JSON list of C-alpha atoms in Angstrom, two decimals:
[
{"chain": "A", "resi": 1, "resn": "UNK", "atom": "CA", "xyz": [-47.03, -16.04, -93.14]},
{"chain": "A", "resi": 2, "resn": "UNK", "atom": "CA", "xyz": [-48.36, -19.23, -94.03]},
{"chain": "A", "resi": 3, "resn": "UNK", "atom": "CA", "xyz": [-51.79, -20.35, -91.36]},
{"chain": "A", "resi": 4, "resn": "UNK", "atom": "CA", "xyz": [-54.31, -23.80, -92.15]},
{"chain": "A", "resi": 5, "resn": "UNK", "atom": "CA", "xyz": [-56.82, -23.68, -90.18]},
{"chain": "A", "resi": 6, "resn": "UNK", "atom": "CA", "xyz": [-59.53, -27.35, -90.02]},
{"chain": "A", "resi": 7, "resn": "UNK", "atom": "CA", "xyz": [-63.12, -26.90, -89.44]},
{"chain": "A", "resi": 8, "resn": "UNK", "atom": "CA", "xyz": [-66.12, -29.18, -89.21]},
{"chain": "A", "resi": 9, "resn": "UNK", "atom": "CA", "xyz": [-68.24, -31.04, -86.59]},
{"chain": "A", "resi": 10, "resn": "UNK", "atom": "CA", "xyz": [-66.44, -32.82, -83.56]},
{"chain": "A", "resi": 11, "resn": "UNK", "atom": "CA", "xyz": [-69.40, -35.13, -83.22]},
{"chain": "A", "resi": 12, "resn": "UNK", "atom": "CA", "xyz": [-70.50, -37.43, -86.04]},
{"chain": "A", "resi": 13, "resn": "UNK", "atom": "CA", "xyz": [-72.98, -40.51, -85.95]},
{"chain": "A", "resi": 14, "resn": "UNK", "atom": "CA", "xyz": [-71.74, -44.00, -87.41]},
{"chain": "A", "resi": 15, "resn": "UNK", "atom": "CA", "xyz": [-72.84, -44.63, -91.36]},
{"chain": "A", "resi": 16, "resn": "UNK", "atom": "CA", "xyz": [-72.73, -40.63, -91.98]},
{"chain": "A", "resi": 17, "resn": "UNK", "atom": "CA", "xyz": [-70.95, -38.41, -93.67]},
{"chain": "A", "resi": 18, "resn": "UNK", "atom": "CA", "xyz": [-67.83, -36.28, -92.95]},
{"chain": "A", "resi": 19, "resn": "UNK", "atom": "CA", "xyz": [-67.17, -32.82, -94.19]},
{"chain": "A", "resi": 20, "resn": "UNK", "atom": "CA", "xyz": [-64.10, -31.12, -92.79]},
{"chain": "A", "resi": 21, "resn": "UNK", "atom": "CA", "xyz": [-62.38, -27.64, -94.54]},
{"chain": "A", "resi": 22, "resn": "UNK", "atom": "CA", "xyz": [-59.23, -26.32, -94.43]},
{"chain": "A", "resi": 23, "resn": "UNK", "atom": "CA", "xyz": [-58.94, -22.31, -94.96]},
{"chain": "A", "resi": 24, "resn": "UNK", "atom": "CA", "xyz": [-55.51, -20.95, -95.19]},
{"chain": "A", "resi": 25, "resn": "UNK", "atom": "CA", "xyz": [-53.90, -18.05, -95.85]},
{"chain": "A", "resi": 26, "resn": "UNK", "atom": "CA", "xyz": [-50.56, -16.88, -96.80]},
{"chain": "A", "resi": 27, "resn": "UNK", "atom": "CA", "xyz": [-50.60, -18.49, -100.10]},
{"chain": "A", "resi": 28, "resn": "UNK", "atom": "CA", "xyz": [-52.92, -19.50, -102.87]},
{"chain": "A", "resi": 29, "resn": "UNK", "atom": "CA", "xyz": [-53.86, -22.68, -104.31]},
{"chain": "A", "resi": 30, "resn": "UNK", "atom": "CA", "xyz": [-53.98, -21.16, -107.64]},
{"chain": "A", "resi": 31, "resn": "UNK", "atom": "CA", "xyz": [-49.92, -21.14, -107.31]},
{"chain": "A", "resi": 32, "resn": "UNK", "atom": "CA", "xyz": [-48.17, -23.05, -109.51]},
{"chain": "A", "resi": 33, "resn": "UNK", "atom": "CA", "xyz": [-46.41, -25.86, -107.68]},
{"chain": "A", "resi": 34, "resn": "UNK", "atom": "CA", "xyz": [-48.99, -25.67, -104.34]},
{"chain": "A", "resi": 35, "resn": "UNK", "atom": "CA", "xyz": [-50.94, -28.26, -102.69]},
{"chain": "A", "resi": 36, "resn": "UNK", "atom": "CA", "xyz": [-52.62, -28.90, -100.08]},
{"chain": "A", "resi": 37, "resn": "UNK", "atom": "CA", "xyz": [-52.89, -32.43, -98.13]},
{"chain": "A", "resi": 38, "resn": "UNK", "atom": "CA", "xyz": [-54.86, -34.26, -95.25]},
{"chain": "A", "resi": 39, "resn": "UNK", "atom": "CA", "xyz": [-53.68, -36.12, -92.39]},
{"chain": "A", "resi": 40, "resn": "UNK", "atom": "CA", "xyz": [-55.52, -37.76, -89.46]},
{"chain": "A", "resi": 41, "resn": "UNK", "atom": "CA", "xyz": [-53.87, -39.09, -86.11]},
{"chain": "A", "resi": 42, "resn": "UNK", "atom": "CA", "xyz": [-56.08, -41.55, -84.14]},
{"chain": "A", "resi": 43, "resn": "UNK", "atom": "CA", "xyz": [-55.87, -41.11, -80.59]},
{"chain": "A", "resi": 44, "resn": "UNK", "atom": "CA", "xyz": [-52.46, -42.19, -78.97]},
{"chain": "A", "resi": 45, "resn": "UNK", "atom": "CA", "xyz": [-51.38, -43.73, -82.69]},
{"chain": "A", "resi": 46, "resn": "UNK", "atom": "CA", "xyz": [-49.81, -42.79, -85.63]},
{"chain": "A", "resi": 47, "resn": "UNK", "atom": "CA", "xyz": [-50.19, -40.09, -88.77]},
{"chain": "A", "resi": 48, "resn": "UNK", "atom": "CA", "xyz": [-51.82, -41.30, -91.72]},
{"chain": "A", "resi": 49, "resn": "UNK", "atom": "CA", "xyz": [-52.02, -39.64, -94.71]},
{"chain": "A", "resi": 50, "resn": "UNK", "atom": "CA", "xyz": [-55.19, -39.59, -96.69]},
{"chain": "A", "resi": 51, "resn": "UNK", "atom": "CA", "xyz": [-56.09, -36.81, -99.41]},
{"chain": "A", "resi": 52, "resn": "UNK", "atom": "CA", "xyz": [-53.84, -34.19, -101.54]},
{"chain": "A", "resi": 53, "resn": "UNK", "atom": "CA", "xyz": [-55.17, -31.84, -103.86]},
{"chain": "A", "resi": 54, "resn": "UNK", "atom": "CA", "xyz": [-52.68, -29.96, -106.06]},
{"chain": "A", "resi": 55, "resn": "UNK", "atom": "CA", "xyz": [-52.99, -25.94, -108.25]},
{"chain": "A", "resi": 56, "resn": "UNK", "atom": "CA", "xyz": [-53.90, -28.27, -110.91]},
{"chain": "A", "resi": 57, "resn": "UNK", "atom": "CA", "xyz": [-56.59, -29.91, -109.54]},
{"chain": "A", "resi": 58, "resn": "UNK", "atom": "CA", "xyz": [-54.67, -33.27, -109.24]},
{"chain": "A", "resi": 59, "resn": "UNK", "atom": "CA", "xyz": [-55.56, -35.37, -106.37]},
{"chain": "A", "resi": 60, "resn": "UNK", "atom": "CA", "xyz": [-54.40, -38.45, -104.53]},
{"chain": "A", "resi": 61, "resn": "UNK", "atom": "CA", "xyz": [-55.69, -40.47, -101.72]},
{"chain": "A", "resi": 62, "resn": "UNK", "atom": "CA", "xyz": [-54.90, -43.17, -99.48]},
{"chain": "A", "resi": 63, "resn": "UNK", "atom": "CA", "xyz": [-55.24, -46.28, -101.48]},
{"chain": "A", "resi": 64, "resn": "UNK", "atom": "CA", "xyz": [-56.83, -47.92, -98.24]},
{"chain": "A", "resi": 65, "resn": "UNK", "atom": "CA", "xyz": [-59.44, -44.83, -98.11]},
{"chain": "A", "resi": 66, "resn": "UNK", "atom": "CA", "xyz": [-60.14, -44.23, -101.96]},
{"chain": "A", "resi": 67, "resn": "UNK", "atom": "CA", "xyz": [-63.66, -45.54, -102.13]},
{"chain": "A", "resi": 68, "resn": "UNK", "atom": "CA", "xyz": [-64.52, -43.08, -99.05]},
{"chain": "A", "resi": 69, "resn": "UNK", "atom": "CA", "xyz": [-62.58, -39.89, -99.38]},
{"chain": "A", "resi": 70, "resn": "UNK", "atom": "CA", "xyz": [-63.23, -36.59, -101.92]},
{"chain": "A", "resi": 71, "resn": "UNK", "atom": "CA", "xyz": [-60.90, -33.61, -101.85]},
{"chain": "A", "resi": 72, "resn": "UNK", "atom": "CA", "xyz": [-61.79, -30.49, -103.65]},
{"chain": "A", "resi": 73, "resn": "UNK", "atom": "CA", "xyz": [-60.98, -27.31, -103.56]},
{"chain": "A", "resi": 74, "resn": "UNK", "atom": "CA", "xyz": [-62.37, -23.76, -103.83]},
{"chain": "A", "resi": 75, "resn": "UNK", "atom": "CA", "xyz": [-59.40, -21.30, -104.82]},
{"chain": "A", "resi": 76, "resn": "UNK", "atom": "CA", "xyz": [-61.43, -18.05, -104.41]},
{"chain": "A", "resi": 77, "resn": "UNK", "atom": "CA", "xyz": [-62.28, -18.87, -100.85]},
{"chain": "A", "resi": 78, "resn": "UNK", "atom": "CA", "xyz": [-58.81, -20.30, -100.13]},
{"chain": "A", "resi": 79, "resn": "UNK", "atom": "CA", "xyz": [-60.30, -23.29, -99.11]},
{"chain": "A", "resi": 80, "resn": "UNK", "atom": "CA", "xyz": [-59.86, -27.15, -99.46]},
{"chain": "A", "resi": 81, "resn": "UNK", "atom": "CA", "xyz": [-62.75, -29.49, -98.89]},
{"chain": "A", "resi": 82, "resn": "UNK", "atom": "CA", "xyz": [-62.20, -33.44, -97.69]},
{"chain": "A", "resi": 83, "resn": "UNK", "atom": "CA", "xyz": [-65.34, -35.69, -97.55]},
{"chain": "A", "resi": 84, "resn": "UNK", "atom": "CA", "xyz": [-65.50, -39.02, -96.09]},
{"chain": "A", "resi": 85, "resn": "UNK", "atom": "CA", "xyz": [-68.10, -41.38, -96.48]},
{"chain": "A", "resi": 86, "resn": "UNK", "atom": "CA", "xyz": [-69.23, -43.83, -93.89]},
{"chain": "A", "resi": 87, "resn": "UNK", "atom": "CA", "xyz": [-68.05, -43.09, -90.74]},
{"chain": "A", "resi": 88, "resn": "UNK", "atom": "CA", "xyz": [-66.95, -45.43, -88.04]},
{"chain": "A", "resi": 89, "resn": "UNK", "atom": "CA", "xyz": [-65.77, -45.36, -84.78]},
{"chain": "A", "resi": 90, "resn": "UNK", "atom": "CA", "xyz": [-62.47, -46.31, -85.86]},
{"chain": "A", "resi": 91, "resn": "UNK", "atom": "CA", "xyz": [-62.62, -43.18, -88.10]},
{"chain": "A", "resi": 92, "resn": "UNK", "atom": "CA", "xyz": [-62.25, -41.21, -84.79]},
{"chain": "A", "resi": 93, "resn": "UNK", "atom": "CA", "xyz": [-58.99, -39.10, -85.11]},
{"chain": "A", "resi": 94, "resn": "UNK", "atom": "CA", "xyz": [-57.54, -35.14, -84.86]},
{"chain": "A", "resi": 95, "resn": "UNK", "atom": "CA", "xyz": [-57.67, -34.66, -88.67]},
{"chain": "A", "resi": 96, "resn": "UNK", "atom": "CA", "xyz": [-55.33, -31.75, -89.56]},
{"chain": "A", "resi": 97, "resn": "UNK", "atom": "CA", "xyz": [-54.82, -30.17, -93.24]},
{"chain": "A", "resi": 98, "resn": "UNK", "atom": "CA", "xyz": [-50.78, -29.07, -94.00]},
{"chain": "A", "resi": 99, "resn": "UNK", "atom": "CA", "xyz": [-49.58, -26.98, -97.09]},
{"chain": "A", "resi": 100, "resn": "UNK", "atom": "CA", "xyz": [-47.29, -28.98, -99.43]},
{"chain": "A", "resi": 101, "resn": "UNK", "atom": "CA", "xyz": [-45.20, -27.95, -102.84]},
{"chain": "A", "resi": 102, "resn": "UNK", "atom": "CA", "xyz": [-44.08, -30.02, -105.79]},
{"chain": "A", "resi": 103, "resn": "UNK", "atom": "CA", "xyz": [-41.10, -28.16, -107.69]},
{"chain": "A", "resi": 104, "resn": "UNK", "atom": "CA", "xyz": [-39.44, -31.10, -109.28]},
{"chain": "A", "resi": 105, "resn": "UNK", "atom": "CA", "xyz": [-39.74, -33.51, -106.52]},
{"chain": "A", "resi": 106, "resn": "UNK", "atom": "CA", "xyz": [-42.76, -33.71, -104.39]},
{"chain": "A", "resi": 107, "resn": "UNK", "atom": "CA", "xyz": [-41.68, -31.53, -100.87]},
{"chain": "A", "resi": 108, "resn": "UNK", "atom": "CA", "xyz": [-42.42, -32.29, -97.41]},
{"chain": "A", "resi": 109, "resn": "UNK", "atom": "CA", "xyz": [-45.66, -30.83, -95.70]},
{"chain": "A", "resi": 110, "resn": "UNK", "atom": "CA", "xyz": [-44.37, -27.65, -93.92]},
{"chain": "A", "resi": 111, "resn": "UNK", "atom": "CA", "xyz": [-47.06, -26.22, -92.29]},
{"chain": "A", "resi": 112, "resn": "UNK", "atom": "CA", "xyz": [-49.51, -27.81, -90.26]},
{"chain": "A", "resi": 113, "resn": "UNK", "atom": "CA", "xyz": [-53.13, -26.89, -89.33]},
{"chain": "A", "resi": 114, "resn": "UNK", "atom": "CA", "xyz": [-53.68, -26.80, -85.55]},
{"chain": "A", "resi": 115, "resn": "UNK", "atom": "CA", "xyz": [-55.93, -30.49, -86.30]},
{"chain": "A", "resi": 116, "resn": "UNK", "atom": "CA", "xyz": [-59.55, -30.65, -85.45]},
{"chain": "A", "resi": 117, "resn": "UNK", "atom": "CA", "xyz": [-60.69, -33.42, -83.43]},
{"chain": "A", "resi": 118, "resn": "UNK", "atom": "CA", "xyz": [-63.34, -35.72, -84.85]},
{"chain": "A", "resi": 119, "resn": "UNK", "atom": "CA", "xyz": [-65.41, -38.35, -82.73]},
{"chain": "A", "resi": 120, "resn": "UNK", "atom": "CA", "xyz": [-67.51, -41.14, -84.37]},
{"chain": "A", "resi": 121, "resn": "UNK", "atom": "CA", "xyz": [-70.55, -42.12, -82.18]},
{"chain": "A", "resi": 122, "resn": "UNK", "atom": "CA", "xyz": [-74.01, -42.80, -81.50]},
{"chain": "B", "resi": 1, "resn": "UNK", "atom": "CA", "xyz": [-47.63, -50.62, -100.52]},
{"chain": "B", "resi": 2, "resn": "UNK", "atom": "CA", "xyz": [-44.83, -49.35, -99.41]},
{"chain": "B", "resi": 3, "resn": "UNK", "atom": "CA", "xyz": [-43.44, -49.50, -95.97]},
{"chain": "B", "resi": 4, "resn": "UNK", "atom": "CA", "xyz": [-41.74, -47.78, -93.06]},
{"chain": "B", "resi": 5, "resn": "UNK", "atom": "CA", "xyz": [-40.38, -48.90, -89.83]},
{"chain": "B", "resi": 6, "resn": "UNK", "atom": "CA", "xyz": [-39.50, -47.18, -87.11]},
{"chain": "B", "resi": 7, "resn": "UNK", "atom": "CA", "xyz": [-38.61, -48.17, -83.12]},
{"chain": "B", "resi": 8, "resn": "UNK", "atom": "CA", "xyz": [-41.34, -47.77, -81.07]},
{"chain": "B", "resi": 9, "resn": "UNK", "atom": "CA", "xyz": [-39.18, -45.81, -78.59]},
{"chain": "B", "resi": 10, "resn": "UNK", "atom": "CA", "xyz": [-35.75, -44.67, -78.32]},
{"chain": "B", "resi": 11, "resn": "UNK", "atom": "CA", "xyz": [-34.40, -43.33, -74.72]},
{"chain": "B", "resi": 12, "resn": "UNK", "atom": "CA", "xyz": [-31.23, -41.72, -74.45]},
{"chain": "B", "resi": 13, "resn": "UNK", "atom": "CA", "xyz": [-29.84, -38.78, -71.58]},
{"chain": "B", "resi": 14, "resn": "UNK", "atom": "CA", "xyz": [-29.48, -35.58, -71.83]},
{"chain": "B", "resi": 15, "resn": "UNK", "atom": "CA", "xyz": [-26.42, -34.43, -73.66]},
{"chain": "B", "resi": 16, "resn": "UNK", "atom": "CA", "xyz": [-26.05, -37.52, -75.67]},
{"chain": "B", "resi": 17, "resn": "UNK", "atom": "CA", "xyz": [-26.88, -38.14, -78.86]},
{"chain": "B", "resi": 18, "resn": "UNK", "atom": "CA", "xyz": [-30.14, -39.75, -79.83]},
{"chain": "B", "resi": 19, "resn": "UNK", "atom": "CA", "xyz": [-30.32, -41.82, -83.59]},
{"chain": "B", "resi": 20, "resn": "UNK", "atom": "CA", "xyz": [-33.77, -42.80, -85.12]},
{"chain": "B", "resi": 21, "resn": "UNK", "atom": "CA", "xyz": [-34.28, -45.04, -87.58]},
{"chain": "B", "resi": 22, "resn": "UNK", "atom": "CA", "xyz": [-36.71, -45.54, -90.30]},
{"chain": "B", "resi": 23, "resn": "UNK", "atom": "CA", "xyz": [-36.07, -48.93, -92.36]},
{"chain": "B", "resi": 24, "resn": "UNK", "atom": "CA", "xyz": [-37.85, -49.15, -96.18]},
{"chain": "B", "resi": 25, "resn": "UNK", "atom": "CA", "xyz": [-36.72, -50.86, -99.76]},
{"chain": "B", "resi": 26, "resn": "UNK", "atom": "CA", "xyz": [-34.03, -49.16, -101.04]},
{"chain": "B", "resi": 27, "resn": "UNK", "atom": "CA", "xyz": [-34.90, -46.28, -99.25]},
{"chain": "B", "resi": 28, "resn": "UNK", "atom": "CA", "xyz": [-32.21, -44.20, -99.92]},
{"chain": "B", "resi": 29, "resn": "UNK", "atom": "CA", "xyz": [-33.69, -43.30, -103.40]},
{"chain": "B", "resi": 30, "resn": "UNK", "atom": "CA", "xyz": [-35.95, -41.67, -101.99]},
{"chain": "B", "resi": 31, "resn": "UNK", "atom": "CA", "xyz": [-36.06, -38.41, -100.14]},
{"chain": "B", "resi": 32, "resn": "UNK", "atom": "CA", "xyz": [-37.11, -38.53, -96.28]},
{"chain": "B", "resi": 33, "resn": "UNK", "atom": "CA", "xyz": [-38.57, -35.60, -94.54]},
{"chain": "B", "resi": 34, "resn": "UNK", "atom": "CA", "xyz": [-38.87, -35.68, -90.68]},
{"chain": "B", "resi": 35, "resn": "UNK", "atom": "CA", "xyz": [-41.29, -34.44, -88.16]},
{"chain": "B", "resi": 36, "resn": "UNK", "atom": "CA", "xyz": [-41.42, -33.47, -84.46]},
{"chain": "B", "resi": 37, "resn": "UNK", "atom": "CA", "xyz": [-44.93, -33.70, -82.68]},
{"chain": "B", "resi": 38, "resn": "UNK", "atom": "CA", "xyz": [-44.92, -32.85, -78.87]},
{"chain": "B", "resi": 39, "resn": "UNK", "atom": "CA", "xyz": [-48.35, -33.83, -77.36]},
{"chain": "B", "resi": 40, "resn": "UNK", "atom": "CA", "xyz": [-51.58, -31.58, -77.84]},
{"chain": "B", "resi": 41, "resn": "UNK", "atom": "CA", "xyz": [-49.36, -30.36, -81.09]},
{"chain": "B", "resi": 42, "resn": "UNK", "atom": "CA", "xyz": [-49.22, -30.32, -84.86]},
{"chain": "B", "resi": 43, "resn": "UNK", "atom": "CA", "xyz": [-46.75, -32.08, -86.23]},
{"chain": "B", "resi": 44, "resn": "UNK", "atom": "CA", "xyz": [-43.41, -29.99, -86.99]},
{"chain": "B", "resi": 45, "resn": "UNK", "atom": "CA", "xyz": [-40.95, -30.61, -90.08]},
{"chain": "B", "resi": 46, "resn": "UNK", "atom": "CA", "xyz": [-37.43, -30.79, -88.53]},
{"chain": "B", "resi": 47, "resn": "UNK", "atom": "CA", "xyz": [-35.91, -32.46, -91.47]},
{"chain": "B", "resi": 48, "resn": "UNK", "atom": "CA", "xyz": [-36.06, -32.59, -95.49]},
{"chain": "B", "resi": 49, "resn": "UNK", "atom": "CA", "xyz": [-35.13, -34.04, -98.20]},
{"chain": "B", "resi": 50, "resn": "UNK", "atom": "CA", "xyz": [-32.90, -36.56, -96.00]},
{"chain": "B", "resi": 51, "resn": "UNK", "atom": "CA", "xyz": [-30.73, -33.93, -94.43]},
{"chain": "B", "resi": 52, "resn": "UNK", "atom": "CA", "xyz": [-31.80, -30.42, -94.83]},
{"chain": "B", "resi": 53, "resn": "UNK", "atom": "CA", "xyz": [-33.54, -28.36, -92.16]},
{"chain": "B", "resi": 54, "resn": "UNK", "atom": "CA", "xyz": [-36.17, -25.65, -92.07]},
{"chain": "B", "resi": 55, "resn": "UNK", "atom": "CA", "xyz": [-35.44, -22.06, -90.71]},
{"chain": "B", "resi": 56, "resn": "UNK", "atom": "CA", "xyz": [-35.50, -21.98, -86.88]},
{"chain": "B", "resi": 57, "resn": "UNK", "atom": "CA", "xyz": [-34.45, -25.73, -86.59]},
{"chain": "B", "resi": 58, "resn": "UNK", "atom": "CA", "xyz": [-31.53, -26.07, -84.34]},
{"chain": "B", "resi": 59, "resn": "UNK", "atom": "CA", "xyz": [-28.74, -27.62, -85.70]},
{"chain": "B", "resi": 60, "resn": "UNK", "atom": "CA", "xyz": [-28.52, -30.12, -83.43]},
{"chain": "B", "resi": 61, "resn": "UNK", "atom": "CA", "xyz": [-31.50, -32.01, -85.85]},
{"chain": "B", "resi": 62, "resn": "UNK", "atom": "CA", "xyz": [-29.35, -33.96, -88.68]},
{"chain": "B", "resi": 63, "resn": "UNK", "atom": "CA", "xyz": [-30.44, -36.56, -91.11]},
{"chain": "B", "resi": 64, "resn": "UNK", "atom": "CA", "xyz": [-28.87, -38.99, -93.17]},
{"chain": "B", "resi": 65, "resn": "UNK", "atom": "CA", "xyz": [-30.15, -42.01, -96.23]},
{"chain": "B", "resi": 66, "resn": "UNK", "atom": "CA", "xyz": [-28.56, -44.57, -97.53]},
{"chain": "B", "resi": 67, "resn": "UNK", "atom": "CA", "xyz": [-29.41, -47.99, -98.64]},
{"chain": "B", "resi": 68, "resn": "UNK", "atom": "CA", "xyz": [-32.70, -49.51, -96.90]},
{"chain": "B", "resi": 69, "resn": "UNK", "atom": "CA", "xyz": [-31.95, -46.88, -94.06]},
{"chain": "B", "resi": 70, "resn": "UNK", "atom": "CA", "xyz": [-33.12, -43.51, -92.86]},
{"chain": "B", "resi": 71, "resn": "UNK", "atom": "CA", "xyz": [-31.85, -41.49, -89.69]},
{"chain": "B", "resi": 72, "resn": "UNK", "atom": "CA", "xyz": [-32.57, -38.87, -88.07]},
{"chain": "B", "resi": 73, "resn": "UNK", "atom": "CA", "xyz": [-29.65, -37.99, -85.24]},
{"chain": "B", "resi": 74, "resn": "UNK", "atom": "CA", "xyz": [-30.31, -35.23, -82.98]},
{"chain": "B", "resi": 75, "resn": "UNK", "atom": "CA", "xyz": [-27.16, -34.26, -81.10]},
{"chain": "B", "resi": 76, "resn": "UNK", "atom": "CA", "xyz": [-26.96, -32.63, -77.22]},
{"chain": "B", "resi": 77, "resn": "UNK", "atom": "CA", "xyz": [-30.14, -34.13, -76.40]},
{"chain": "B", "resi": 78, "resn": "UNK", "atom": "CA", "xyz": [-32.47, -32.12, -74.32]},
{"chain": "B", "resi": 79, "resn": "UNK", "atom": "CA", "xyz": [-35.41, -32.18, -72.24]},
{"chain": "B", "resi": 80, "resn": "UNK", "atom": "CA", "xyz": [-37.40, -30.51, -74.96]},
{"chain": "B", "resi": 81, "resn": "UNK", "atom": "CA", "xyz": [-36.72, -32.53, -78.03]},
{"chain": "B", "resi": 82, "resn": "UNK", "atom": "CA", "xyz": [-38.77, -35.14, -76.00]},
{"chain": "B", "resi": 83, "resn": "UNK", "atom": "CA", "xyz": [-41.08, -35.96, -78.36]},
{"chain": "B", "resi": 84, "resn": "UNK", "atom": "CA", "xyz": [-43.09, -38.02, -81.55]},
{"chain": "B", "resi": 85, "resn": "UNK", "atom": "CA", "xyz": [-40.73, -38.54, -84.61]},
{"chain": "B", "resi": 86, "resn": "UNK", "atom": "CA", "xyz": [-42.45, -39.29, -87.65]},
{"chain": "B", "resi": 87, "resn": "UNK", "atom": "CA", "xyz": [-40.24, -40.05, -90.84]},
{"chain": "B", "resi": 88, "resn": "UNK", "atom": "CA", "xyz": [-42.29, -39.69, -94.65]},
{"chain": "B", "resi": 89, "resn": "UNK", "atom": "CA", "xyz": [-41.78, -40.04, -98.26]},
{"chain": "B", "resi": 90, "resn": "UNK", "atom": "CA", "xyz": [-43.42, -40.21, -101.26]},
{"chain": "B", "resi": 91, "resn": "UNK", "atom": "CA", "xyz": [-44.14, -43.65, -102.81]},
{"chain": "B", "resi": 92, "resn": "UNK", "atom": "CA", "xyz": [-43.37, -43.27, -106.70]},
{"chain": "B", "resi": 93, "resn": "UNK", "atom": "CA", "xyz": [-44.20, -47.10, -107.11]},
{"chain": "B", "resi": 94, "resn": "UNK", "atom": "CA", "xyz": [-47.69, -46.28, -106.31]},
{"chain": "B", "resi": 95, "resn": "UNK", "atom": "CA", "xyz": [-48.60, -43.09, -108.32]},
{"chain": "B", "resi": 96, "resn": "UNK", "atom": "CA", "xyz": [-47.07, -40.71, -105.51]},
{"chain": "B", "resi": 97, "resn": "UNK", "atom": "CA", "xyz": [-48.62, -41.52, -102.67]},
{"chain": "B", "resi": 98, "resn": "UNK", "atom": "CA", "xyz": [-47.87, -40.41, -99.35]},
{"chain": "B", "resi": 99, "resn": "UNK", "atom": "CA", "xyz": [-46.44, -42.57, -96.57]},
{"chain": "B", "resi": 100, "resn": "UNK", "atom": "CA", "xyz": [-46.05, -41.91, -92.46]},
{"chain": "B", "resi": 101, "resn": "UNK", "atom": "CA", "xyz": [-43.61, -44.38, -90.58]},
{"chain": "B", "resi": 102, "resn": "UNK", "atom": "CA", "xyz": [-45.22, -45.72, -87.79]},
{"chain": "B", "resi": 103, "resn": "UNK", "atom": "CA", "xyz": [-43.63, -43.18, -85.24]},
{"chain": "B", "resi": 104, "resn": "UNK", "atom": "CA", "xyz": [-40.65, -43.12, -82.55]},
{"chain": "B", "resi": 105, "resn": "UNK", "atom": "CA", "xyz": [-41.57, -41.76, -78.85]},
{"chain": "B", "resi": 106, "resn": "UNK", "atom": "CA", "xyz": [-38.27, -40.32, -78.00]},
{"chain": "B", "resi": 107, "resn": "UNK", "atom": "CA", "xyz": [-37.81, -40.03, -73.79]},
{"chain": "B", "resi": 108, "resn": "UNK", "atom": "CA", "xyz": [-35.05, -38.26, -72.53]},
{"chain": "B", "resi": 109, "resn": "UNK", "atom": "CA", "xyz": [-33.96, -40.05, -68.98]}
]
């Protein structure tokens, strides 16, 4: 079956720089059609969407987030990488990594990563 | 950008029939997906491509598009659909990216 699973620090100071990964299983980024995606939740507000990396190395981000945010991804290791530059204290969020598909049309995400909560402070 | 809108809250009792809506341009070209997020939880699809569901999503969960409207009905209401609903889609205009709605607290009285 198909597990994401988001790792990185819980603490982070203002002005530094966030690395979170995602290491899954069930599936392999290698896969013709697969991607993986990012999506943070601020506390008590909504999901917004901010990196996707596809097999074929194609990769999108939140037009509001461009300038801060790197995806990569390490296919041996079944891992996906997300960097974000600059941290504030409005950055603070449960950041969570889901699996996504594109076969024709661009598919929902259908599995979700537990989320890994991420506080911005001094 | 492109834009979703969704009621804050909906409340409806148990055994009726709860509708939420998520307004965009001319949504109904595009496809919706759904998702279900109970607190301390992941989000959960419940709902894709406008009306389909995933295994081991009760049939209750239904979903329709058309025009500038999406909905996602969920019939026999219980205690334990009380929940977060999220509606997404992809935004073509702007090289495929992703979009949330701003998300519907759902009580059951």
């Amino acid at each position: 079956q198909i597990t994401l699973k988001e790792s990185g620090p819980t603490l982070v100071k203002p002005t530094q720089t966030l690395t979170l990964t995602c290491t899954f299983s069930g599936f392999s980024l290698s896969t013709s059609g697969v991607g993986v995606g990012w999506i943070r939740q601020p506390p008590g507000k909504a999901l917004e969407w901010l990196a996707l990396i596809y097999w074929d190395d194609d990769k999108r981000y939140s037009p509001s987030l461009k300038s801060r945010l790197t995806i990569t991804k390490d296919t041996s290791k079944n891992q996906v990488v997300l960097t974000m530059t600059n941290m504030d204290p409005v950055d603070t969020a449960t950041y969570y990594c889901a699996h996504t598909s594109f076969m024709i049309t661009f598919k929902p995400f259908d599995y979700w990563g537990q989320g890994t909560l991420v506080t911005v402070s001094s | 950008s492109y834009v979703l809108t969704q009621p804050p809250s909906v409340s409806v009792a148990p055994g009726q029939t709860a509708r939420i809506t998520c307004g965009g341009n001319n949504i109904g070209s595009k496809s919706v997906h759904w998702y279900q997020q109970k607190p301390g939880q992941a989000p959960v699809l419940v709902v894709y491509d406008d009306s389909d569901r995933p295994s081991g999503i009760p049939e209750r969960f239904s979903g329709s598009n058309s025009g500038n409207t999406a909905t996602l009905t969920i019939s026999r209401v219980e205690a334990g659909d009380e929940a977060d609903y999220y509606c997404q889609v992809w935004d073509s205009s702007s090289d495929h990216h992703v979009v949330f709605g701003g998300g519907t607290k759902l009580t059951v009285l």
